[in-house]
Amino acid sequence: MTESTPTLTQSGLLAVLLKHQRYKVFQLARRRAHRKHMRAAFWSALTRPWRALTAPTLVEDSAEPIAEPLRRRTFLRVAPSGTALHFGANGVQRVYR
């Protein structure tokens, strides 16, 4: 009786081939992403001085601020601790500290 040769699935070679093929696909995608990143960095470094030279500027370019800085105002919604709130007969709120 002759022995038959095992198939790719039976011998485990199919799993090895598929694993190798998947690795190659991931490796190719990784290489493409790296090349794209490096190309973008190269062109960005190359064009940055040109953009700085040709950027539009304001007519009156000064170091003075355009507007006054906004003052921060805080309003207390709740009376601070240690105070007593009382409402008079006419509805006026009085705070006793």
mmCIF file with all atom_site columns, C-alpha atoms in Angstrom:
data_model
loop_
_atom_site.group_PDB
_atom_site.id
_atom_site.type_symbol
_atom_site.label_atom_id
_atom_site.label_alt_id
_atom_site.label_comp_id
_atom_site.label_asym_id
_atom_site.label_entity_id
_atom_site.label_seq_id
_atom_site.pdbx_PDB_ins_code
_atom_site.Cartn_x
_atom_site.Cartn_y
_atom_site.Cartn_z
_atom_site.occupancy
_atom_site.B_iso_or_equiv
_atom_site.pdbx_formal_charge
_atom_site.auth_seq_id
_atom_site.auth_comp_id
_atom_site.auth_asym_id
_atom_site.auth_atom_id
_atom_site.pdbx_PDB_model_num
ATOM 1  C CA . MET A 1 1  ? 0.000   0.000  0.000  1.00 0.00 ? 1  MET A CA 1
ATOM 2  C CA . THR A 1 2  ? 1.314   3.373  -0.937 1.00 0.00 ? 2  THR A CA 1
ATOM 3  C CA . GLU A 1 3  ? 1.153   6.396  1.287  1.00 0.00 ? 3  GLU A CA 1
ATOM 4  C CA . SER A 1 4  ? -0.486  9.485  -0.140 1.00 0.00 ? 4  SER A CA 1
ATOM 5  C CA . THR A 1 5  ? 1.277   12.789 0.288  1.00 0.00 ? 5  THR A CA 1
ATOM 6  C CA . PRO A 1 6  ? -0.490  15.139 2.715  1.00 0.00 ? 6  PRO A CA 1
ATOM 7  C CA . THR A 1 7  ? -2.188  18.253 1.384  1.00 0.00 ? 7  THR A CA 1
ATOM 8  C CA . LEU A 1 8  ? -1.031  21.761 2.206  1.00 0.00 ? 8  LEU A CA 1
ATOM 9  C CA . THR A 1 9  ? -3.650  22.032 4.929  1.00 0.00 ? 9  THR A CA 1
ATOM 10 C CA . GLN A 1 10 ? -2.756  18.708 6.451  1.00 0.00 ? 10 GLN A CA 1
ATOM 11 C CA . SER A 1 11 ? 0.964   19.445 6.445  1.00 0.00 ? 11 SER A CA 1
ATOM 12 C CA . GLY A 1 12 ? 0.533   22.913 7.920  1.00 0.00 ? 12 GLY A CA 1
ATOM 13 C CA . LEU A 1 13 ? 2.228   24.615 4.985  1.00 0.00 ? 13 LEU A CA 1
ATOM 14 C CA . LEU A 1 14 ? -0.923  26.521 4.057  1.00 0.00 ? 14 LEU A CA 1
ATOM 15 C CA . ALA A 1 15 ? -0.941  28.282 7.427  1.00 0.00 ? 15 ALA A CA 1
ATOM 16 C CA . VAL A 1 16 ? 2.732   29.180 7.008  1.00 0.00 ? 16 VAL A CA 1
ATOM 17 C CA . LEU A 1 17 ? 2.152   30.541 3.492  1.00 0.00 ? 17 LEU A CA 1
ATOM 18 C CA . LEU A 1 18 ? -0.873  32.601 4.549  1.00 0.00 ? 18 LEU A CA 1
ATOM 19 C CA . LYS A 1 19 ? 1.010   33.983 7.556  1.00 0.00 ? 19 LYS A CA 1
ATOM 20 C CA . HIS A 1 20 ? 3.923   34.986 5.324  1.00 0.00 ? 20 HIS A CA 1
ATOM 21 C CA . GLN A 1 21 ? 1.587   36.615 2.803  1.00 0.00 ? 21 GLN A CA 1
ATOM 22 C CA . ARG A 1 22 ? -0.189  38.603 5.549  1.00 0.00 ? 22 ARG A CA 1
ATOM 23 C CA . TYR A 1 23 ? 3.188   39.738 6.931  1.00 0.00 ? 23 TYR A CA 1
ATOM 24 C CA . LYS A 1 24 ? 4.232   40.971 3.487  1.00 0.00 ? 24 LYS A CA 1
ATOM 25 C CA . VAL A 1 25 ? 0.986   42.977 3.104  1.00 0.00 ? 25 VAL A CA 1
ATOM 26 C CA . PHE A 1 26 ? 1.469   44.652 6.500  1.00 0.00 ? 26 PHE A CA 1
ATOM 27 C CA . GLN A 1 27 ? 5.119   45.326 5.754  1.00 0.00 ? 27 GLN A CA 1
ATOM 28 C CA . LEU A 1 28 ? 4.224   46.972 2.434  1.00 0.00 ? 28 LEU A CA 1
ATOM 29 C CA . ALA A 1 29 ? 1.574   49.170 4.102  1.00 0.00 ? 29 ALA A CA 1
ATOM 30 C CA . ARG A 1 30 ? 4.063   50.178 6.812  1.00 0.00 ? 30 ARG A CA 1
ATOM 31 C CA . ARG A 1 31 ? 6.660   51.109 4.179  1.00 0.00 ? 31 ARG A CA 1
ATOM 32 C CA . ARG A 1 32 ? 4.124   53.197 2.241  1.00 0.00 ? 32 ARG A CA 1
ATOM 33 C CA . ALA A 1 33 ? 3.047   55.066 5.388  1.00 0.00 ? 33 ALA A CA 1
ATOM 34 C CA . HIS A 1 34 ? 6.664   55.749 6.337  1.00 0.00 ? 34 HIS A CA 1
ATOM 35 C CA . ARG A 1 35 ? 7.505   57.042 2.857  1.00 0.00 ? 35 ARG A CA 1
ATOM 36 C CA . LYS A 1 36 ? 4.415   59.271 2.885  1.00 0.00 ? 36 LYS A CA 1
ATOM 37 C CA . HIS A 1 37 ? 5.393   60.681 6.299  1.00 0.00 ? 37 HIS A CA 1
ATOM 38 C CA . MET A 1 38 ? 8.992   61.322 5.218  1.00 0.00 ? 38 MET A CA 1
ATOM 39 C CA . ARG A 1 39 ? 7.889   62.963 1.959  1.00 0.00 ? 39 ARG A CA 1
ATOM 40 C CA . ALA A 1 40 ? 5.527   65.280 3.855  1.00 0.00 ? 40 ALA A CA 1
ATOM 41 C CA . ALA A 1 41 ? 8.247   66.227 6.348  1.00 0.00 ? 41 ALA A CA 1
ATOM 42 C CA . PHE A 1 42 ? 10.712  66.910 3.525  1.00 0.00 ? 42 PHE A CA 1
ATOM 43 C CA . TRP A 1 43 ? 8.340   69.159 1.577  1.00 0.00 ? 43 TRP A CA 1
ATOM 44 C CA . SER A 1 44 ? 7.203   70.930 4.731  1.00 0.00 ? 44 SER A CA 1
ATOM 45 C CA . ALA A 1 45 ? 10.806  71.744 5.655  1.00 0.00 ? 45 ALA A CA 1
ATOM 46 C CA . LEU A 1 46 ? 11.525  72.816 2.105  1.00 0.00 ? 46 LEU A CA 1
ATOM 47 C CA . THR A 1 47 ? 8.522   75.126 1.711  1.00 0.00 ? 47 THR A CA 1
ATOM 48 C CA . ARG A 1 48 ? 8.438   76.626 5.237  1.00 0.00 ? 48 ARG A CA 1
ATOM 49 C CA . PRO A 1 49 ? 10.975  79.423 4.471  1.00 0.00 ? 49 PRO A CA 1
ATOM 50 C CA . TRP A 1 50 ? 9.168   80.247 1.223  1.00 0.00 ? 50 TRP A CA 1
ATOM 51 C CA . ARG A 1 51 ? 5.829   80.528 3.021  1.00 0.00 ? 51 ARG A CA 1
ATOM 52 C CA . ALA A 1 52 ? 7.396   82.757 5.678  1.00 0.00 ? 52 ALA A CA 1
ATOM 53 C CA . LEU A 1 53 ? 8.799   85.093 3.007  1.00 0.00 ? 53 LEU A CA 1
ATOM 54 C CA . THR A 1 54 ? 5.635   85.291 0.934  1.00 0.00 ? 54 THR A CA 1
ATOM 55 C CA . ALA A 1 55 ? 3.083   85.410 3.780  1.00 0.00 ? 55 ALA A CA 1
ATOM 56 C CA . PRO A 1 56 ? 0.680   88.360 3.629  1.00 0.00 ? 56 PRO A CA 1
ATOM 57 C CA . THR A 1 57 ? 1.367   91.038 6.235  1.00 0.00 ? 57 THR A CA 1
ATOM 58 C CA . LEU A 1 58 ? -0.882  93.688 7.737  1.00 0.00 ? 58 LEU A CA 1
ATOM 59 C CA . VAL A 1 59 ? -0.534  97.277 6.531  1.00 0.00 ? 59 VAL A CA 1
ATOM 60 C CA . GLU A 1 60 ? 0.062   98.597 10.034 1.00 0.00 ? 60 GLU A CA 1
ATOM 61 C CA . ASP A 1 61 ? 1.993   95.737 11.553 1.00 0.00 ? 61 ASP A CA 1
ATOM 62 C CA . SER A 1 62 ? 2.776   96.779 15.119 1.00 0.00 ? 62 SER A CA 1
ATOM 63 C CA . ALA A 1 63 ? 3.507   95.022 18.373 1.00 0.00 ? 63 ALA A CA 1
ATOM 64 C CA . GLU A 1 64 ? 0.667   96.782 20.168 1.00 0.00 ? 64 GLU A CA 1
ATOM 65 C CA . PRO A 1 65 ? -2.302  94.628 21.144 1.00 0.00 ? 65 PRO A CA 1
ATOM 66 C CA . ILE A 1 66 ? -5.425  95.086 19.049 1.00 0.00 ? 66 ILE A CA 1
ATOM 67 C CA . ALA A 1 67 ? -7.801  95.280 22.011 1.00 0.00 ? 67 ALA A CA 1
ATOM 68 C CA . GLU A 1 68 ? -7.621  95.718 25.743 1.00 0.00 ? 68 GLU A CA 1
ATOM 69 C CA . PRO A 1 69 ? -7.310  92.458 27.642 1.00 0.00 ? 69 PRO A CA 1
ATOM 70 C CA . LEU A 1 70 ? -10.617 91.367 29.089 1.00 0.00 ? 70 LEU A CA 1
ATOM 71 C CA . ARG A 1 71 ? -10.872 91.716 32.838 1.00 0.00 ? 71 ARG A CA 1
ATOM 72 C CA . ARG A 1 72 ? -12.218 88.667 34.498 1.00 0.00 ? 72 ARG A CA 1
ATOM 73 C CA . ARG A 1 73 ? -15.226 89.294 36.682 1.00 0.00 ? 73 ARG A CA 1
ATOM 74 C CA . THR A 1 74 ? -16.488 86.708 39.067 1.00 0.00 ? 74 THR A CA 1
ATOM 75 C CA . PHE A 1 75 ? -20.007 86.792 40.368 1.00 0.00 ? 75 PHE A CA 1
ATOM 76 C CA . LEU A 1 76 ? -20.879 84.788 43.413 1.00 0.00 ? 76 LEU A CA 1
ATOM 77 C CA . ARG A 1 77 ? -23.973 82.706 42.945 1.00 0.00 ? 77 ARG A CA 1
ATOM 78 C CA . VAL A 1 78 ? -23.731 81.377 46.463 1.00 0.00 ? 78 VAL A CA 1
ATOM 79 C CA . ALA A 1 79 ? -22.820 83.437 49.511 1.00 0.00 ? 79 ALA A CA 1
ATOM 80 C CA . PRO A 1 80 ? -19.388 82.635 50.938 1.00 0.00 ? 80 PRO A CA 1
ATOM 81 C CA . SER A 1 81 ? -19.274 80.477 54.027 1.00 0.00 ? 81 SER A CA 1
ATOM 82 C CA . GLY A 1 82 ? -19.817 82.350 57.277 1.00 0.00 ? 82 GLY A CA 1
ATOM 83 C CA . THR A 1 83 ? -22.446 84.697 55.821 1.00 0.00 ? 83 THR A CA 1
ATOM 84 C CA . ALA A 1 84 ? -26.158 84.762 56.392 1.00 0.00 ? 84 ALA A CA 1
ATOM 85 C CA . LEU A 1 85 ? -28.670 85.585 53.683 1.00 0.00 ? 85 LEU A CA 1
ATOM 86 C CA . HIS A 1 86 ? -31.910 87.269 54.637 1.00 0.00 ? 86 HIS A CA 1
ATOM 87 C CA . PHE A 1 87 ? -34.737 88.513 52.488 1.00 0.00 ? 87 PHE A CA 1
ATOM 88 C CA . GLY A 1 88 ? -36.647 91.547 53.685 1.00 0.00 ? 88 GLY A CA 1
ATOM 89 C CA . ALA A 1 89 ? -40.410 92.007 53.453 1.00 0.00 ? 89 ALA A CA 1
ATOM 90 C CA . ASN A 1 90 ? -40.009 93.910 50.188 1.00 0.00 ? 90 ASN A CA 1
ATOM 91 C CA . GLY A 1 91 ? -37.924 91.117 48.610 1.00 0.00 ? 91 GLY A CA 1
ATOM 92 C CA . VAL A 1 92 ? -34.524 92.798 48.974 1.00 0.00 ? 92 VAL A CA 1
ATOM 93 C CA . GLN A 1 93 ? -31.691 90.415 49.721 1.00 0.00 ? 93 GLN A CA 1
ATOM 94 C CA . ARG A 1 94 ? -29.376 91.350 52.588 1.00 0.00 ? 94 ARG A CA 1
ATOM 95 C CA . VAL A 1 95 ? -26.098 89.665 53.427 1.00 0.00 ? 95 VAL A CA 1
ATOM 96 C CA . TYR A 1 96 ? -24.811 89.659 57.008 1.00 0.00 ? 96 TYR A CA 1
ATOM 97 C CA . ARG A 1 97 ? -21.197 88.677 57.583 1.00 0.00 ? 97 ARG A CA 1
#
